[in-house]
Short mmCIF file of C-alpha atoms in Angstrom, two decimals:
data_model
loop_
_atom_site.label_atom_id
_atom_site.label_comp_id
_atom_site.label_asym_id
_atom_site.label_seq_id
_atom_site.Cartn_x
_atom_site.Cartn_y
_atom_site.Cartn_z
CA MET X 1 81.07 23.17 -94.17
CA THR X 2 77.72 21.98 -93.07
CA GLY X 3 77.20 17.82 -93.69
CA LEU X 4 73.91 17.92 -92.54
CA TYR X 5 70.32 19.89 -92.68
CA LEU X 6 67.59 18.95 -90.23
CA ILE X 7 64.10 20.66 -91.43
CA GLU X 8 61.81 20.69 -88.42
CA GLY X 9 58.62 21.84 -87.50
CA LEU X 10 54.69 20.50 -86.77
CA PRO X 11 52.83 18.33 -89.38
CA CYS X 12 51.70 20.01 -92.51
CA SER X 13 53.94 22.86 -92.16
CA GLY X 14 55.78 22.02 -95.13
CA LYS X 15 58.84 20.14 -93.48
CA SER X 16 58.79 18.08 -96.79
CA THR X 17 58.83 20.42 -99.55
CA THR X 18 61.24 22.35 -97.58
CA ALA X 19 63.56 19.65 -97.57
CA ARG X 20 63.74 18.84 -101.03
CA TYR X 21 64.34 22.61 -101.67
CA VAL X 22 67.68 22.85 -99.17
CA ALA X 23 68.84 19.64 -101.15
CA ASP X 24 67.52 22.01 -104.69
CA CYS X 25 69.52 24.76 -103.02
CA LEU X 26 72.94 22.60 -102.83
CA ALA X 27 72.43 20.79 -105.52
CA LYS X 28 72.38 23.91 -107.52
CA ALA X 29 75.66 25.03 -104.81
CA GLY X 30 78.05 21.73 -106.68
CA GLN X 31 76.53 20.64 -103.08
CA ARG X 32 76.40 16.88 -104.11
CA ALA X 33 73.44 16.37 -101.59
CA VAL X 34 71.21 13.18 -100.17
CA TYR X 35 68.12 13.95 -99.58
CA VAL X 36 65.87 11.89 -97.16
CA ASP X 37 62.09 11.91 -96.63
CA GLU X 38 60.55 10.94 -93.42
CA GLY X 39 57.92 7.71 -93.71
CA SER X 40 61.02 6.40 -96.04
CA GLY X 41 60.88 2.57 -94.12
CA ASN X 42 64.52 2.89 -94.56
CA HIS X 43 65.73 5.84 -93.18
CA PRO X 44 69.64 6.51 -92.45
CA ALA X 45 69.52 8.28 -89.40
CA ASP X 46 66.37 6.77 -88.01
CA TYR X 47 64.24 3.37 -87.68
CA GLU X 48 60.76 3.66 -89.22
CA LEU X 49 58.93 0.52 -89.33
CA HIS X 50 61.28 -1.29 -87.77
CA ALA X 51 60.85 -3.58 -84.80
CA TYR X 52 64.25 -4.83 -82.19
CA VAL X 53 63.11 -8.50 -80.91
CA GLY X 54 65.42 -9.24 -77.87
CA ARG X 55 66.47 -13.48 -77.02
CA GLY X 56 64.16 -13.77 -74.76
CA ALA X 57 60.74 -12.19 -76.89
CA LEU X 58 62.64 -14.52 -80.45
CA ALA X 59 61.49 -17.06 -78.02
CA SER X 60 58.08 -16.67 -77.78
CA LEU X 61 57.14 -16.27 -80.52
CA PRO X 62 57.05 -19.75 -83.55
CA GLU X 63 59.64 -21.67 -84.38
CA ARG X 64 59.13 -20.53 -88.22
CA LEU X 65 58.98 -16.87 -87.07
CA GLY X 66 61.74 -16.69 -85.31
CA GLU X 67 64.08 -18.37 -87.90
CA ARG X 68 63.03 -15.36 -90.32
CA VAL X 69 63.79 -13.14 -88.19
CA ARG X 70 67.44 -14.77 -87.39
CA GLU X 71 67.65 -14.22 -90.95
CA GLN X 72 66.32 -11.89 -92.27
CA GLY X 73 67.62 -9.12 -88.97
CA GLY X 74 70.47 -7.67 -87.84
CA ALA X 75 72.06 -9.21 -84.67
CA GLN X 76 72.51 -5.95 -82.65
CA GLY X 77 73.12 -6.21 -78.64
CA ASP X 78 70.78 -8.87 -76.87
CA GLY X 79 68.82 -9.32 -79.99
CA TRP X 80 67.35 -8.67 -83.97
CA LEU X 81 67.06 -6.32 -85.67
CA VAL X 82 63.97 -6.08 -88.58
CA ALA X 83 62.48 -4.91 -90.83
CA LEU X 84 58.89 -4.77 -90.58
CA SER X 85 58.15 -4.66 -94.38
CA ARG X 86 59.38 -7.70 -95.20
CA PHE X 87 55.88 -9.32 -93.00
CA SER X 88 52.94 -9.38 -93.46
CA GLY X 89 49.22 -10.86 -92.00
CA ARG X 90 49.95 -12.90 -88.76
CA GLU X 91 53.68 -12.53 -88.69
CA LEU X 92 52.96 -8.54 -89.08
CA ASP X 93 50.74 -9.71 -85.80
CA LEU X 94 53.56 -11.15 -83.79
CA LEU X 95 55.97 -7.98 -84.35
CA LEU X 96 54.36 -5.46 -83.72
CA PRO X 97 54.51 -5.08 -79.92
CA TYR X 98 58.54 -4.78 -80.59
CA LYS X 99 58.18 -2.32 -83.30
CA ILE X 100 60.51 0.46 -82.23
CA TYR X 101 58.28 3.23 -82.02
CA ASP X 102 55.28 2.76 -80.55
CA GLY X 103 56.14 -0.84 -79.15
CA LEU X 104 60.01 -0.81 -77.15
CA PRO X 105 59.63 0.22 -73.88
CA TRP X 106 61.58 3.67 -73.39
CA GLU X 107 64.62 2.22 -71.80
CA GLN X 108 64.45 0.15 -75.17
CA GLU X 109 64.24 2.38 -77.51
CA MET X 110 66.56 5.36 -76.22
CA PRO X 111 70.21 3.01 -76.88
CA LEU X 112 68.64 1.48 -80.83
CA MET X 113 68.43 5.05 -81.45
CA LEU X 114 71.91 7.11 -80.42
CA ASP X 115 73.54 4.15 -81.68
CA LYS X 116 72.07 4.51 -85.21
CA TRP X 117 72.57 8.18 -85.47
CA GLU X 118 76.18 7.24 -83.84
CA SER X 119 76.65 3.97 -86.83
CA PHE X 120 74.56 7.13 -89.69
CA VAL X 121 78.13 9.69 -88.80
CA GLN X 122 80.45 7.27 -88.94
CA LYS X 123 79.14 5.94 -92.66
CA ALA X 124 78.32 9.59 -93.76
CA GLU X 125 80.22 10.35 -96.94
CA LYS X 126 82.93 13.02 -96.88
CA GLY X 127 81.12 15.82 -99.27
CA VAL X 128 78.46 15.23 -99.05
CA GLY X 129 74.76 17.17 -97.50
CA TYR X 130 72.11 14.91 -96.26
CA VAL X 131 69.07 16.43 -95.85
CA PHE X 132 66.28 15.16 -93.50
CA ASN X 133 63.31 16.32 -91.83
CA SER X 134 61.66 15.79 -88.60
CA VAL X 135 64.41 13.04 -87.32
CA LEU X 136 65.92 15.77 -84.79
CA LEU X 137 62.86 17.30 -82.87
CA GLN X 138 59.37 15.79 -84.83
CA ASN X 139 60.66 12.18 -83.81
CA PRO X 140 61.96 12.56 -81.04
CA MET X 141 59.40 14.66 -79.46
CA CYS X 142 56.38 12.45 -80.49
CA GLU X 143 58.24 9.26 -78.52
CA THR X 144 59.41 11.18 -75.14
CA MET X 145 56.68 13.91 -75.06
CA MET X 146 53.50 12.21 -76.50
CA ARG X 147 53.98 8.57 -76.20
CA PHE X 148 55.81 8.24 -72.67
CA GLY X 149 55.19 11.86 -71.33
CA GLN X 150 58.58 13.63 -70.22
CA PRO X 151 59.29 16.69 -69.28
CA GLN X 152 61.11 19.07 -70.77
CA GLU X 153 63.84 18.62 -69.62
CA GLN X 154 64.43 15.47 -70.35
CA SER X 155 63.58 15.36 -74.18
CA PHE X 156 66.23 18.38 -73.67
CA ALA X 157 68.35 15.79 -73.04
CA PHE X 158 67.87 13.53 -75.36
CA VAL X 159 68.16 15.65 -78.50
CA SER X 160 71.27 16.61 -77.13
CA GLY X 161 72.46 13.12 -77.23
CA ILE X 162 71.37 13.11 -81.08
CA LEU X 163 72.81 16.45 -81.79
CA ARG X 164 76.21 15.33 -79.99
CA ARG X 165 76.30 12.27 -81.92
CA ALA X 166 75.78 13.74 -85.23
CA ALA X 167 78.22 16.97 -83.78
CA PRO X 168 80.92 15.44 -86.87
CA LEU X 169 78.40 16.68 -90.15
CA LYS X 170 78.26 20.60 -88.92
CA PRO X 171 74.47 20.26 -88.61
CA ALA X 172 72.24 22.90 -89.04
CA VAL X 173 68.68 23.28 -88.31
CA LEU X 174 66.00 25.06 -90.12
CA TYR X 175 62.74 25.44 -88.14
CA LEU X 176 59.29 25.99 -89.67
CA LYS X 177 57.06 28.10 -86.63
CA ASN X 178 53.07 27.90 -87.56
CA ASP X 179 50.90 30.24 -85.88
CA SER X 180 47.93 28.47 -87.45
CA ILE X 181 48.25 25.42 -86.30
CA ALA X 182 44.17 24.14 -87.38
CA GLN X 183 44.14 25.94 -89.86
CA SER X 184 47.27 24.05 -91.71
CA VAL X 185 45.80 21.22 -90.39
CA ARG X 186 42.59 20.41 -92.16
CA SER X 187 44.26 22.07 -95.13
CA ALA X 188 45.74 19.27 -95.48
CA ALA X 189 43.87 16.51 -94.24
CA PRO X 190 41.58 15.94 -97.03
CA GLU X 191 45.00 15.08 -99.79
CA ARG X 192 45.50 11.85 -96.43
CA PRO X 193 42.48 10.31 -96.86
CA GLY X 194 42.40 8.26 -92.53
CA TRP X 195 45.41 10.33 -91.83
CA LEU X 196 43.77 13.23 -88.99
CA GLU X 197 41.46 10.21 -87.24
CA GLY X 198 44.40 8.95 -86.39
CA VAL X 199 47.07 11.21 -85.51
CA ILE X 200 43.86 12.42 -83.27
CA ALA X 201 43.07 8.85 -82.11
CA TYR X 202 47.46 8.56 -81.13
CA HIS X 203 47.68 12.02 -79.51
CA GLU X 204 43.98 11.19 -76.94
CA ASN X 205 46.24 7.81 -76.16
CA GLY X 206 49.45 9.43 -75.82
CA ALA X 207 50.58 9.71 -71.86
CA TYR X 208 50.67 13.54 -72.38
CA GLY X 209 47.31 13.56 -73.82
CA ARG X 210 46.22 11.65 -71.26
CA SER X 211 47.67 14.39 -68.67
CA ILE X 212 45.63 17.06 -70.49
CA ARG X 213 42.14 14.90 -71.70
CA ALA X 214 43.16 15.70 -74.94
CA GLN X 215 40.18 15.04 -76.89
CA GLY X 216 39.21 14.91 -80.89
CA PHE X 217 40.11 17.86 -83.68
CA GLU X 218 41.31 20.53 -80.87
CA GLY X 219 42.88 18.41 -78.11
CA TYR X 220 45.00 17.14 -81.11
CA VAL X 221 45.67 20.61 -81.98
CA ALA X 222 46.85 21.51 -78.31
CA CYS X 223 49.32 18.79 -77.97
CA LEU X 224 51.22 20.36 -80.80
CA LYS X 225 50.87 23.91 -79.86
CA GLU X 226 52.55 22.55 -76.51
CA ARG X 227 54.80 20.90 -78.47
CA GLN X 228 56.68 23.74 -80.72
CA ARG X 229 56.38 25.68 -78.06
CA ARG X 230 59.16 22.81 -76.57
CA GLU X 231 60.81 22.36 -79.23
CA LEU X 232 61.39 26.15 -79.76
CA ALA X 233 63.04 25.83 -76.72
CA ILE X 234 65.04 23.08 -76.63
CA LEU X 235 66.20 25.01 -80.40
CA ALA X 236 67.24 27.68 -78.47
CA GLN X 237 69.08 25.94 -75.49
CA LEU X 238 71.10 23.46 -77.78
CA PRO X 239 74.57 25.04 -79.21
CA VAL X 240 73.89 24.44 -82.80
CA LYS X 241 73.01 26.64 -86.17
CA SER X 242 69.22 27.51 -86.94
CA LEU X 243 67.75 29.36 -88.43
CA VAL X 244 63.28 29.72 -87.40
CA LEU X 245 60.79 30.84 -90.00
CA GLU X 246 57.75 32.71 -88.04
CA ASN X 247 54.95 31.50 -90.17
CA PRO X 248 56.69 30.57 -93.50
CA GLN X 249 53.45 28.71 -94.46
CA GLN X 250 51.58 32.54 -95.46
CA ASP X 251 54.58 33.81 -97.70
CA TRP X 252 56.65 31.11 -99.24
CA ALA X 253 58.67 33.52 -101.66
CA GLY X 254 60.34 35.15 -99.15
CA ALA X 255 61.03 31.49 -97.31
CA TYR X 256 62.86 30.87 -99.87
CA GLU X 257 64.67 33.02 -100.32
CA ARG X 258 65.77 33.54 -96.66
CA ILE X 259 66.32 29.75 -96.91
CA ALA X 260 68.84 29.57 -99.89
CA GLY X 261 70.69 32.02 -97.78
CA PHE X 262 71.23 30.63 -94.93
CA VAL X 263 72.02 27.42 -97.03
CA ALA X 264 74.47 29.32 -99.55
CA ALA X 265 76.15 30.40 -95.84
CA SER X 266 76.75 27.32 -94.92
CA CYS X 267 77.92 25.41 -98.06
CA GLY X 268 81.42 27.29 -97.69
CA GLY X 269 84.74 25.68 -96.01
CA GLU X 270 85.90 21.91 -95.47
CA ARG X 271 84.10 19.85 -93.24
#
């Protein structure tokens, strides 16, 4: 029985809605479902809004802030993991350089992320269907490809490492392919004030965006097109049960029918 459903695709492709639908399908089939949306801030398999402060970095912080990090953070390796939501103002500014996404160098970030996956799988409840979006491909690609400019082969190696750790849950992947990227982004942007400006800046300033001289909306869309191409190529090489939905945004009724069948076929047997 599949214990982990991973919903992937580009921004504005419908991942969150699809993940909720998968959780509903599991519930209707009598399986307990745990749905965790991206951006929750406390993801069981991902580090959102968390910082990792090594011992050396801790020594450079003001004494009171260092004490708070030790008190509220979890010790791991030679440092502390801490939720940034517990800090504000000047203290938050001082911790942002150690944010796991966006701050840490890849050599520090990668083992933290893989350890997080291993910890989640060890603690996962038997018989539960976990439904996550964006954590197998989107977030790893935003780091390996967009932020660090790594080639597809390195992204594949990292995603493969995640999947090996998730293997005991017999994961299944649903990918929402979108051939109308610009239109989807434009349609969703008014519902997310300030979001588009932020993601454009992120992609312009990342290593991949700089490598293709991405500028403005067109540059952002160019980054997304290449990211989707790479994600689908990586997914095709992974030893995982998957379903790629072609442009489900054009026919959600038909897409949901296929998703329901995919989930039903994954529910049988014991994990």
